[in-house]
Coordinates of C-alpha atoms and ligand atoms in Angstrom, one line a residue:
M1 CA -20.0 -1.3 78.1
L2 CA -22.7 -3.7 79.2
D3 CA -26.2 -2.1 79.3
G4 CA -27.5 -1.7 82.8
F5 CA -24.0 -1.3 84.4
T6 CA -23.2 1.9 86.3
P7 CA -19.5 2.7 85.9
W8 CA -17.4 4.7 88.5
P9 CA -17.3 8.4 87.8
D10 CA -14.3 9.2 85.5
D11 CA -12.3 11.0 88.2
R12 CA -12.5 8.2 90.7
A13 CA -11.8 5.6 88.0
A14 CA -8.7 7.5 87.0
F15 CA -7.6 7.8 90.7
Y16 CA -8.0 4.0 91.3
R17 CA -6.0 3.3 88.1
Q18 CA -3.3 5.7 89.1
A19 CA -3.2 4.3 92.6
G20 CA -2.5 0.9 91.2
C21 CA -5.7 -0.7 92.3
W22 CA -7.0 -1.4 88.8
E23 CA -4.3 -3.0 86.7
G24 CA -6.2 -3.9 83.6
L25 CA -5.8 -7.6 84.3
T26 CA -8.7 -10.0 83.5
I27 CA -9.6 -13.1 85.6
G28 CA -8.9 -15.3 82.5
Q29 CA -5.4 -13.8 82.0
M30 CA -4.7 -14.5 85.7
L31 CA -5.2 -18.2 85.0
D32 CA -3.0 -18.1 81.9
D33 CA -0.2 -16.5 83.9
R34 CA -0.5 -19.0 86.8
A35 CA -0.7 -22.0 84.5
R36 CA 2.7 -20.9 83.2
Q37 CA 4.1 -20.2 86.6
F38 CA 2.7 -23.1 88.6
A39 CA 2.1 -25.6 85.7
E40 CA 2.6 -28.8 87.7
N41 CA 1.1 -27.6 91.0
V42 CA -2.3 -29.2 91.8
A43 CA -5.0 -26.5 91.3
V44 CA -8.3 -28.3 92.0
I45 CA -9.4 -31.5 93.6
D46 CA -13.0 -32.7 93.8
H47 CA -14.6 -36.0 94.7
E48 CA -13.4 -37.6 91.5
R49 CA -10.7 -35.5 89.8
T50 CA -7.4 -33.8 90.4
L51 CA -6.3 -31.1 88.0
T52 CA -2.9 -29.4 87.8
Y53 CA -2.7 -25.7 86.8
S54 CA -1.7 -26.6 83.2
Q55 CA -4.4 -29.3 82.9
L56 CA -7.0 -26.9 84.3
N57 CA -6.0 -24.1 81.9
E58 CA -5.9 -26.5 78.9
R59 CA -9.4 -27.8 79.7
V60 CA -10.7 -24.2 80.2
N61 CA -9.4 -23.3 76.8
Q62 CA -11.0 -26.3 75.1
L63 CA -14.2 -25.5 76.8
A64 CA -14.0 -21.8 75.9
N65 CA -13.7 -22.9 72.2
G66 CA -16.6 -25.2 72.6
L67 CA -18.8 -22.5 74.1
L68 CA -17.9 -20.2 71.2
L69 CA -18.7 -22.9 68.7
L70 CA -22.0 -23.4 70.4
G71 CA -22.7 -19.7 69.8
I72 CA -22.1 -18.2 73.2
Q73 CA -20.7 -14.7 72.6
K74 CA -19.0 -12.0 74.5
E75 CA -21.5 -10.3 77.0
D76 CA -24.0 -13.2 76.7
R77 CA -25.4 -14.0 80.1
V78 CA -25.1 -17.6 81.3
V79 CA -26.9 -18.7 84.5
V80 CA -24.5 -21.1 86.3
Q81 CA -26.1 -23.4 89.0
L82 CA -23.5 -26.0 90.1
P83 CA -22.5 -27.6 93.3
N84 CA -18.8 -27.7 94.5
V85 CA -17.3 -29.6 91.6
A86 CA -14.2 -29.0 89.4
G87 CA -16.5 -28.5 86.4
Y88 CA -17.7 -25.3 88.1
V89 CA -14.1 -23.9 88.0
E90 CA -13.7 -25.0 84.4
I91 CA -16.9 -23.4 83.2
V92 CA -16.6 -20.1 84.9
F93 CA -13.0 -19.6 83.7
A94 CA -14.1 -20.5 80.2
L95 CA -16.9 -17.9 80.3
F96 CA -14.4 -15.3 81.7
K97 CA -12.0 -16.0 78.9
I98 CA -14.6 -15.4 76.2
G99 CA -16.1 -12.4 78.0
A100 CA -19.5 -14.1 78.5
L101 CA -21.0 -13.3 81.9
P102 CA -21.7 -16.1 84.4
V103 CA -24.8 -15.2 86.5
F104 CA -24.1 -17.0 89.8
S105 CA -27.0 -18.8 91.4
L106 CA -26.9 -21.2 94.3
P107 CA -27.7 -25.0 94.2
S108 CA -30.6 -24.3 96.6
H109 CA -32.3 -22.0 94.2
R110 CA -35.5 -23.3 92.5
Y111 CA -38.0 -22.2 89.8
N112 CA -38.9 -18.9 91.5
E113 CA -35.3 -17.7 91.5
I114 CA -33.9 -19.4 88.3
R115 CA -36.7 -18.3 86.1
Y116 CA -36.2 -14.7 87.3
F117 CA -32.5 -14.8 86.7
C118 CA -32.8 -16.2 83.2
E119 CA -35.6 -13.8 82.3
F120 CA -34.2 -10.7 83.8
T121 CA -30.7 -11.2 82.4
E122 CA -32.1 -12.6 79.0
A123 CA -29.7 -15.5 79.5
K124 CA -28.6 -17.4 76.5
A125 CA -27.6 -20.5 78.4
Y126 CA -28.3 -22.2 81.7
I127 CA -25.7 -24.7 83.1
V128 CA -26.7 -27.3 85.7
M129 CA -25.7 -30.6 87.3
D130 CA -27.9 -33.5 86.3
S131 CA -29.0 -34.0 89.9
F132 CA -27.6 -33.1 93.3
G133 CA -28.8 -33.4 96.8
G134 CA -31.8 -35.4 95.6
F135 CA -33.0 -32.7 93.2
D136 CA -33.2 -33.2 89.4
Y137 CA -32.0 -29.9 87.8
R138 CA -33.0 -31.1 84.4
S139 CA -36.7 -30.9 85.2
L140 CA -36.2 -27.4 86.5
A141 CA -34.3 -26.5 83.3
R142 CA -37.1 -28.0 81.2
Q143 CA -39.7 -25.9 82.8
V144 CA -37.7 -22.7 82.7
Q145 CA -36.6 -23.2 79.1
Q146 CA -40.3 -23.4 78.0
E147 CA -41.0 -20.1 79.5
V148 CA -37.9 -18.0 78.8
S149 CA -37.4 -17.4 75.1
S150 CA -33.8 -16.2 75.3
L151 CA -32.6 -19.5 76.6
E152 CA -31.1 -21.3 73.7
H153 CA -28.9 -23.8 75.5
I154 CA -29.2 -26.0 78.6
I155 CA -25.8 -27.5 79.4
V156 CA -25.7 -30.4 81.8
L157 CA -22.9 -32.0 83.8
G158 CA -23.5 -35.7 84.0
D159 CA -26.5 -37.4 82.3
A160 CA -27.7 -34.7 80.0
Q161 CA -30.8 -36.5 78.6
E162 CA -32.1 -34.3 75.7
F163 CA -29.8 -31.3 76.7
T164 CA -26.2 -30.4 75.7
P165 CA -23.7 -32.6 77.6
F166 CA -21.0 -30.5 79.3
D167 CA -18.3 -33.0 78.2
S168 CA -19.3 -32.6 74.5
L169 CA -18.2 -29.0 74.6
F170 CA -14.5 -29.7 75.0
T171 CA -12.7 -29.3 71.6
T172 CA -9.2 -28.9 70.4
Q173 CA -10.5 -26.8 67.5
S174 CA -9.1 -23.4 68.2
I175 CA -11.0 -20.1 67.6
D176 CA -9.8 -16.6 68.4
F177 CA -11.2 -15.5 71.7
P178 CA -12.9 -12.1 71.8
T179 CA -10.8 -9.4 73.4
V180 CA -11.8 -8.9 77.1
K181 CA -10.6 -5.8 78.9
G182 CA -10.1 -5.2 82.6
N183 CA -12.7 -2.5 82.9
E184 CA -15.5 -4.7 81.5
V185 CA -18.1 -6.6 83.6
A186 CA -16.9 -10.1 84.4
F187 CA -20.0 -11.6 86.0
L188 CA -23.3 -10.9 87.8
Q189 CA -23.3 -11.9 91.4
L190 CA -26.4 -12.1 93.6
S191 CA -27.3 -9.7 96.4
G192 CA -28.9 -10.8 99.6
G193 CA -31.7 -8.4 98.7
S194 CA -34.1 -6.7 101.1
T195 CA -36.8 -5.5 98.7
G196 CA -38.3 -8.2 96.6
I197 CA -36.2 -10.7 94.6
S198 CA -32.4 -10.5 94.6
K199 CA -30.8 -7.7 92.8
L200 CA -27.9 -8.6 90.5
I201 CA -24.4 -7.2 91.1
P202 CA -22.1 -6.4 88.1
R203 CA -18.4 -6.9 89.0
T204 CA -15.6 -5.9 86.6
H205 CA -12.4 -7.8 86.1
D206 CA -10.2 -4.9 87.3
E207 CA -11.8 -4.3 90.6
Y208 CA -12.5 -8.0 91.3
M209 CA -8.9 -8.9 90.7
Y210 CA -8.0 -6.1 93.1
T211 CA -10.1 -7.7 95.8
V212 CA -8.5 -11.1 95.1
K213 CA -5.0 -9.6 95.4
L214 CA -5.8 -7.8 98.7
S215 CA -7.5 -10.9 100.1
V216 CA -4.4 -13.0 99.3
E217 CA -2.3 -10.5 101.2
H218 CA -4.5 -10.2 104.2
C219 CA -5.2 -13.9 104.5
H220 CA -1.5 -14.9 103.8
V221 CA -2.4 -17.2 100.9
T222 CA 0.6 -18.8 99.3
E223 CA 1.6 -21.6 97.0
D224 CA 1.4 -23.8 100.1
T225 CA -2.2 -23.0 100.9
V226 CA -4.7 -25.8 100.7
L227 CA -8.2 -24.3 100.9
L228 CA -11.2 -26.5 101.7
V229 CA -14.3 -25.1 100.1
V230 CA -17.4 -26.3 102.0
L231 CA -19.7 -23.3 101.3
P232 CA -21.5 -23.0 98.0
V233 CA -18.6 -22.1 95.7
S234 CA -20.4 -19.5 93.6
H235 CA -21.1 -17.2 96.6
N236 CA -18.9 -14.2 96.7
Y237 CA -17.2 -15.2 100.0
P238 CA -15.8 -18.6 98.9
M239 CA -15.1 -17.1 95.5
S240 CA -12.8 -14.3 96.5
S241 CA -12.4 -13.8 100.2
P242 CA -9.8 -15.3 99.6
G243 CA -11.7 -18.1 98.0
I244 CA -10.9 -20.1 95.0
L245 CA -9.7 -17.1 93.0
G246 CA -7.3 -16.1 95.8
V247 CA -5.9 -19.6 96.0
L248 CA -5.4 -19.8 92.2
Y249 CA -3.8 -16.3 92.3
A250 CA -1.2 -17.6 94.7
G251 CA -0.6 -21.0 93.1
G252 CA -2.2 -23.0 96.0
K253 CA -4.6 -25.9 96.0
I254 CA -8.4 -25.9 96.2
V255 CA -10.2 -28.9 97.6
L256 CA -13.9 -28.9 96.8
S257 CA -16.2 -30.6 99.3
S258 CA -19.7 -31.7 98.3
S259 CA -20.9 -31.0 101.8
P260 CA -20.1 -28.9 104.8
S261 CA -20.8 -31.8 107.2
P262 CA -17.9 -32.7 109.5
D263 CA -18.4 -36.3 108.3
V264 CA -17.3 -35.3 104.8
A265 CA -15.1 -32.2 105.6
F266 CA -12.9 -33.5 108.4
P267 CA -11.7 -36.6 106.5
L268 CA -10.8 -34.2 103.6
I269 CA -8.9 -31.9 105.9
E270 CA -6.9 -34.9 107.1
M271 CA -6.4 -36.4 103.7
H272 CA -5.3 -33.3 101.9
R273 CA -3.5 -31.6 104.8
V274 CA -5.9 -28.6 104.4
T275 CA -4.5 -25.3 105.9
M276 CA -7.5 -23.0 105.5
V277 CA -11.3 -23.2 105.7
Q278 CA -14.0 -20.5 105.2
L279 CA -17.1 -21.0 107.3
V280 CA -20.3 -19.1 108.2
P281 CA -20.9 -18.8 112.0
S282 CA -23.6 -21.5 112.0
L283 CA -21.2 -24.0 110.6
A284 CA -18.3 -22.9 112.8
L285 CA -20.5 -23.4 115.8
H286 CA -21.5 -26.9 114.6
W287 CA -17.9 -27.8 113.9
L288 CA -16.8 -26.5 117.4
D289 CA -19.5 -28.6 119.1
I290 CA -18.9 -31.8 117.1
K291 CA -15.0 -31.7 116.9
P292 CA -14.5 -33.6 120.2
N293 CA -16.5 -36.6 118.7
H294 CA -14.1 -36.8 115.7
K295 CA -10.8 -38.6 115.5
E296 CA -9.4 -37.1 112.3
D297 CA -6.1 -35.4 112.5
L298 CA -6.9 -31.7 111.7
S299 CA -3.5 -30.4 112.8
S300 CA -2.7 -29.0 109.3
L301 CA -5.4 -26.3 109.8
E302 CA -3.8 -22.9 110.2
V303 CA -6.6 -20.4 109.5
M304 CA -10.4 -20.6 110.0
L305 CA -12.2 -17.7 108.4
V306 CA -15.6 -17.0 109.7
G307 CA -18.1 -14.5 108.2
G308 CA -21.3 -13.9 106.4
S309 CA -23.2 -13.2 109.6
K310 CA -22.2 -12.1 113.1
F311 CA -19.9 -14.5 114.9
S312 CA -20.5 -14.2 118.7
A313 CA -17.5 -13.4 120.8
E314 CA -18.3 -16.5 123.0
A315 CA -18.0 -18.8 120.0
A316 CA -15.0 -16.9 118.6
K317 CA -13.1 -17.5 121.8
R318 CA -13.4 -21.3 121.3
V319 CA -11.8 -21.5 117.9
R320 CA -8.2 -21.7 119.0
P321 CA -8.6 -24.0 122.0
V322 CA -10.8 -26.5 120.0
F323 CA -9.1 -26.3 116.5
D324 CA -5.6 -25.1 117.5
C325 CA -5.7 -22.6 114.6
Q326 CA -6.0 -18.9 114.0
L327 CA -9.5 -17.3 113.6
Q328 CA -9.9 -14.6 111.0
Q329 CA -13.2 -12.8 111.0
V330 CA -14.5 -11.4 107.7
F331 CA -17.4 -9.0 107.2
G332 CA -18.0 -8.7 103.5
M333 CA -20.7 -8.1 100.9
A334 CA -21.2 -9.1 97.3
E335 CA -21.6 -5.4 96.5
G336 CA -18.0 -4.9 97.4
L337 CA -16.5 -3.8 100.8
V338 CA -14.7 -6.6 102.6
N339 CA -13.3 -6.3 106.1
Y340 CA -10.8 -8.7 107.7
T341 CA -9.3 -9.0 111.1
R342 CA -5.6 -9.3 110.4
L343 CA -3.7 -12.4 111.2
D344 CA -1.3 -10.6 113.5
D345 CA -4.1 -8.7 115.4
P346 CA -4.3 -9.3 119.2
D347 CA -7.0 -11.8 120.3
E348 CA -9.1 -9.0 121.7
I349 CA -9.6 -7.6 118.2
V350 CA -10.0 -10.9 116.5
I351 CA -12.7 -12.0 118.9
H352 CA -14.6 -8.8 119.3
T353 CA -14.6 -7.1 115.9
Q354 CA -15.5 -8.0 112.4
G355 CA -12.3 -6.6 111.0
R356 CA -11.4 -3.4 109.1
P357 CA -11.6 -2.6 105.4
M358 CA -9.0 -4.4 103.3
S359 CA -8.0 -1.4 101.0
P360 CA -6.6 1.9 102.2
Y361 CA -8.9 3.5 99.6
D362 CA -12.1 2.1 101.1
E363 CA -14.2 5.0 102.4
V364 CA -16.4 4.1 105.4
K365 CA -18.9 6.4 107.1
V366 CA -21.2 5.6 110.1
V367 CA -24.2 7.9 109.9
D368 CA -27.6 8.5 111.7
D369 CA -31.0 8.3 110.0
D370 CA -30.4 11.7 108.4
D371 CA -27.0 10.7 106.9
Q372 CA -25.1 12.8 109.4
E373 CA -21.8 11.3 110.4
L374 CA -21.7 10.0 114.0
P375 CA -18.8 10.3 116.4
I376 CA -16.4 7.3 116.5
G377 CA -17.8 4.6 118.8
E378 CA -21.5 5.3 118.1
A379 CA -23.6 2.8 116.3
G380 CA -25.2 3.9 113.0
H381 CA -25.8 3.0 109.3
L382 CA -22.7 1.9 107.5
L383 CA -22.1 3.7 104.1
T384 CA -19.2 2.8 101.9
R385 CA -17.6 3.5 98.6
G386 CA -14.2 2.6 97.2
P387 CA -12.2 0.9 94.4
Y388 CA -14.3 -2.3 94.5
T389 CA -17.7 -1.3 95.8
I390 CA -20.3 -1.1 93.0
Q391 CA -21.9 2.1 91.9
G392 CA -25.2 0.5 91.1
Y393 CA -27.1 -2.8 90.7
Y394 CA -27.6 -4.3 87.3
K395 CA -30.6 -2.7 85.4
A396 CA -32.1 -1.3 88.6
P397 CA -32.1 2.5 88.3
E398 CA -35.0 3.1 90.7
H399 CA -33.6 0.9 93.4
N400 CA -30.2 2.4 92.9
E401 CA -31.6 5.9 93.7
K402 CA -32.3 4.5 97.2
A403 CA -29.4 2.1 97.7
F404 CA -26.7 4.7 96.9
T405 CA -26.2 8.3 98.1
K406 CA -25.8 11.1 95.6
D407 CA -22.0 11.0 96.0
G408 CA -21.8 7.3 95.3
F409 CA -21.8 5.7 98.8
Y410 CA -23.5 2.3 99.0
R411 CA -26.1 2.0 101.8
T412 CA -25.1 -1.4 103.2
G413 CA -28.2 -1.6 105.5
D414 CA -25.9 -2.8 108.3
I415 CA -25.7 -1.1 111.7
V416 CA -22.1 -0.9 112.9
R417 CA -19.8 0.8 115.4
Q418 CA -16.3 1.8 114.5
T419 CA -13.4 1.6 116.9
E420 CA -10.6 4.3 117.2
D421 CA -8.4 2.0 115.0
G422 CA -11.0 1.7 112.3
Y423 CA -12.3 -1.8 113.1
L424 CA -16.0 -2.4 112.6
I425 CA -18.3 -4.1 115.0
V426 CA -21.6 -5.2 113.4
E427 CA -24.4 -4.3 115.8
G428 CA -27.4 -5.1 113.7
R429 CA -29.3 -4.4 110.5
A430 CA -31.6 -1.8 109.3
K431 CA -32.5 -3.7 106.1
D432 CA -35.6 -5.9 106.1
Q433 CA -33.7 -9.1 105.7
I434 CA -33.2 -12.3 107.6
N435 CA -29.6 -13.6 107.8
R436 CA -30.2 -17.4 108.2
G437 CA -26.8 -18.8 108.9
G438 CA -25.2 -16.5 106.3
E439 CA -28.0 -17.1 103.7
K440 CA -29.9 -13.9 103.1
I441 CA -33.7 -13.8 102.8
A442 CA -35.5 -10.6 101.7
A443 CA -38.6 -10.5 103.9
E444 CA -40.6 -8.8 101.1
E445 CA -40.0 -11.6 98.6
V446 CA -41.5 -14.3 100.9
E447 CA -44.3 -12.0 102.1
N448 CA -45.4 -11.3 98.6
M449 CA -45.5 -15.0 97.8
L450 CA -47.5 -15.7 101.0
L451 CA -50.0 -12.9 100.0
A452 CA -50.7 -14.8 96.8
H453 CA -52.3 -17.5 98.9
P454 CA -56.1 -17.0 98.9
A455 CA -56.4 -17.6 102.7
V456 CA -53.8 -15.0 103.6
H457 CA -54.9 -11.5 104.3
D458 CA -51.5 -10.1 105.4
A459 CA -48.0 -11.5 106.1
A460 CA -44.9 -10.2 107.9
I461 CA -41.6 -12.1 108.1
V462 CA -39.2 -11.4 110.9
A463 CA -36.0 -13.0 112.2
M464 CA -36.1 -15.1 115.4
P465 CA -32.9 -16.0 117.3
D466 CA -31.4 -19.4 116.8
Y467 CA -28.4 -21.0 118.5
Y468 CA -26.8 -22.5 115.4
M469 CA -28.2 -20.4 112.6
G470 CA -28.0 -17.0 114.4
E471 CA -31.4 -16.3 112.9
K472 CA -34.3 -18.3 111.5
S473 CA -37.4 -16.9 109.8
C474 CA -40.8 -16.5 111.4
A475 CA -43.9 -15.6 109.3
F476 CA -46.7 -13.8 111.2
I477 CA -49.9 -14.3 109.2
I478 CA -53.3 -12.7 109.4
L479 CA -55.9 -15.0 107.8
R480 CA -59.0 -14.2 105.9
N481 CA -62.1 -16.1 107.1
S482 CA -60.7 -19.3 105.6
D483 CA -58.8 -22.1 107.2
V484 CA -55.3 -23.1 106.2
T485 CA -52.6 -25.1 108.1
K486 CA -49.0 -24.1 108.6
R487 CA -48.0 -27.2 106.6
Q488 CA -50.3 -26.2 103.7
L489 CA -48.8 -22.7 103.6
K490 CA -45.2 -24.1 103.5
S491 CA -46.1 -26.5 100.7
F492 CA -47.7 -23.7 98.8
L493 CA -44.4 -21.8 98.9
R494 CA -42.5 -24.9 97.9
E495 CA -44.8 -25.6 95.0
R496 CA -44.3 -22.1 93.7
G497 CA -40.6 -22.9 93.5
L498 CA -39.2 -20.9 96.4
A499 CA -35.7 -21.9 97.5
T500 CA -35.8 -24.1 100.5
Y501 CA -33.9 -21.8 102.8
K502 CA -36.5 -19.1 102.3
I503 CA -39.4 -21.2 103.5
P504 CA -40.3 -19.8 106.9
D505 CA -39.0 -21.9 109.8
E506 CA -42.0 -21.0 111.9
I507 CA -45.5 -19.7 111.1
L508 CA -47.7 -17.9 113.6
F509 CA -51.3 -16.9 113.0
V510 CA -52.3 -13.6 114.6
E511 CA -55.3 -11.3 114.6
S512 CA -53.5 -8.1 113.8
F513 CA -50.0 -6.6 113.5
P514 CA -48.5 -4.1 115.9
L515 CA -48.0 -0.8 114.1
T516 CA -45.4 2.0 114.3
H517 CA -46.4 5.6 114.8
L518 CA -46.4 6.0 111.1
G519 CA -48.8 3.1 110.8
K520 CA -46.3 0.7 109.3
V521 CA -46.0 -2.9 110.6
S522 CA -43.6 -2.8 113.5
K523 CA -41.3 -5.7 112.9
K524 CA -39.5 -4.8 116.1
D525 CA -42.6 -5.4 118.1
L526 CA -43.4 -8.6 116.2
R527 CA -40.0 -9.9 117.1
L528 CA -40.6 -9.1 120.7
S529 CA -44.0 -10.8 120.7
F530 CA -42.3 -13.9 119.2
E531 CA -39.8 -13.9 122.1
Q532 CA -42.6 -13.4 124.6
Q533 CA -44.5 -16.3 123.1
L534 CA -41.3 -18.4 123.4
H535 CA -41.1 -17.6 127.1
T536 CA -44.7 -18.4 127.8
Ligands
OOB601 C1 -21.3 -12.0 102.4 O1 -21.9 -11.4 101.4 P1 -23.5 -11.2 101.1 O2 -23.6 -10.3 100.0 O3 -24.1 -12.6 101.1 O4 -24.1 -10.5 102.4 C2 -23.6 -9.3 102.9 C3 -24.3 -9.0 104.2 C4 -23.7 -7.8 104.9 O5 -24.2 -6.6 104.5 C5 -24.0 -8.1 106.4 O6 -25.4 -7.8 106.6 C6 -23.9 -9.6 106.5 O7 -24.0 -10.1 105.1 N1 -22.5 -10.0 106.9 C7 -22.2 -10.0 108.2 C8 -20.8 -10.5 108.3 N2 -20.5 -10.8 107.0 C9 -21.5 -10.5 106.2 N3 -22.8 -9.6 109.4 C10 -22.1 -9.6 110.5 N4 -20.9 -10.1 110.6 C11 -20.2 -10.5 109.6 N5 -18.9 -11.0 109.7 O8 -21.9 -12.4 103.4 C12 -19.8 -12.0 102.4 C13 -19.2 -11.6 101.2 C14 -17.8 -11.6 101.2 C15 -17.1 -12.1 102.3 C16 -17.7 -12.5 103.4 C17 -19.1 -12.5 103.5

């Protein structure tokens, strides 16, 4: 068992197995099965390639052999930072097959995040695109490799310069793959985080395959599904809700889009007769607003999933009239629990709720500040445990003490209300996080980095409302007796390698912070003071 992984208690593990949730199937075996069953179906399309199921599986096997020859072994961690390209699907399945663990990072991550992931997981390899979105990932890799001694290999898709070219790894030489079991950890996913830098989430093959199977059922994914992936493919949502794994499970087709912009995505929907898209609310709003200006034929679209942050009822109501397709809300988390509105739910539920848990074995509690359960209908903290919600973050025993109850419930940090029928309505958040259009920012991480600036005496980051993003970030700063401009502070964060989406959208200089009765910074009052400033 991987060091730093917290398994389920034996009795609950036995129960989930007996109940048929955990079937002992690995993600790699799933692809083998589907490659036999759907050999000639198209599996993946990106901007330059089309791969059938059998071609994909063959390439995955060749790549897996190449990785083994390079010295990547079972349980080795490999940080994967790729945009939406077919090579991503190939590499992650190759890693799954040999039992090496992808550590999923986002293309927008920079030195601050990547160095931490590589160091904390003692990664043996780091896989990047040569450049994407105007950023050269090789220079980042160069810097990180100098500082992280475990990093033996940098693998590059495209022009590899001095590094290992991705294409050179494909080999017909065949080596026995290590045995990988269903109850073993398959990968490390990123949490949004609320205290400091992202925690890593170990997910096993068994429980992850269970989430894929349930998502396929609840989202009606079939061999005829054509899914357009516009969100970063390595995020848990486009990965498995139902995501690329759900589509491959059902024998459908994945179309990878290099951008979520309607200028790129709408022509792809028309060209490939896309039936399903997964969006975050900020994107859904943008698509709703821009659709009337576009001439493409989007009539193939059947389902639009929206999740990652709260989708307002007003926007939700517009989906059918504008896109002539069914809205499905999804409220999920990389730690596990996923809720869906059902495709046959009445409009009232689809528009006003964030769905209900996808498994009958998901346990959900809504509690007050003292962990006492609240009556149905009252808003409180959402706690959950179940067959696919983790029991602990990777190598984080101290944090786990706080993030989980003694009996293994995960404290989601979300404030929800439950309806009589078990649907959840997200009312807010207790965790110190900003949800910027679905991208999560841990306030503390950015505050700590601001505090490192010599001119900053204190810093507090809060969310401010935004029409498209739902929330943007605002940094309140108390300065020492020195002068610094907003622009200088932003470049300071950028130079320290903070991912772009975490750079505060707004910076306000103040004399002091409002305090709570306990003497802590009152972020609630800071948010109010921002709104007041906005009005004046
Ligand atoms: C998804 O996963 P994460 O790990 O990036 O973020 C989880 C958090 C939740 O705890 C909640 O605070 C927020 O994102 N969230 C929502 C939401 N969906 C997620 N808040 C309100 N309404 C929603 N519909 O974001 C994620 C993972 C799998 C599927 C879908 C989303």
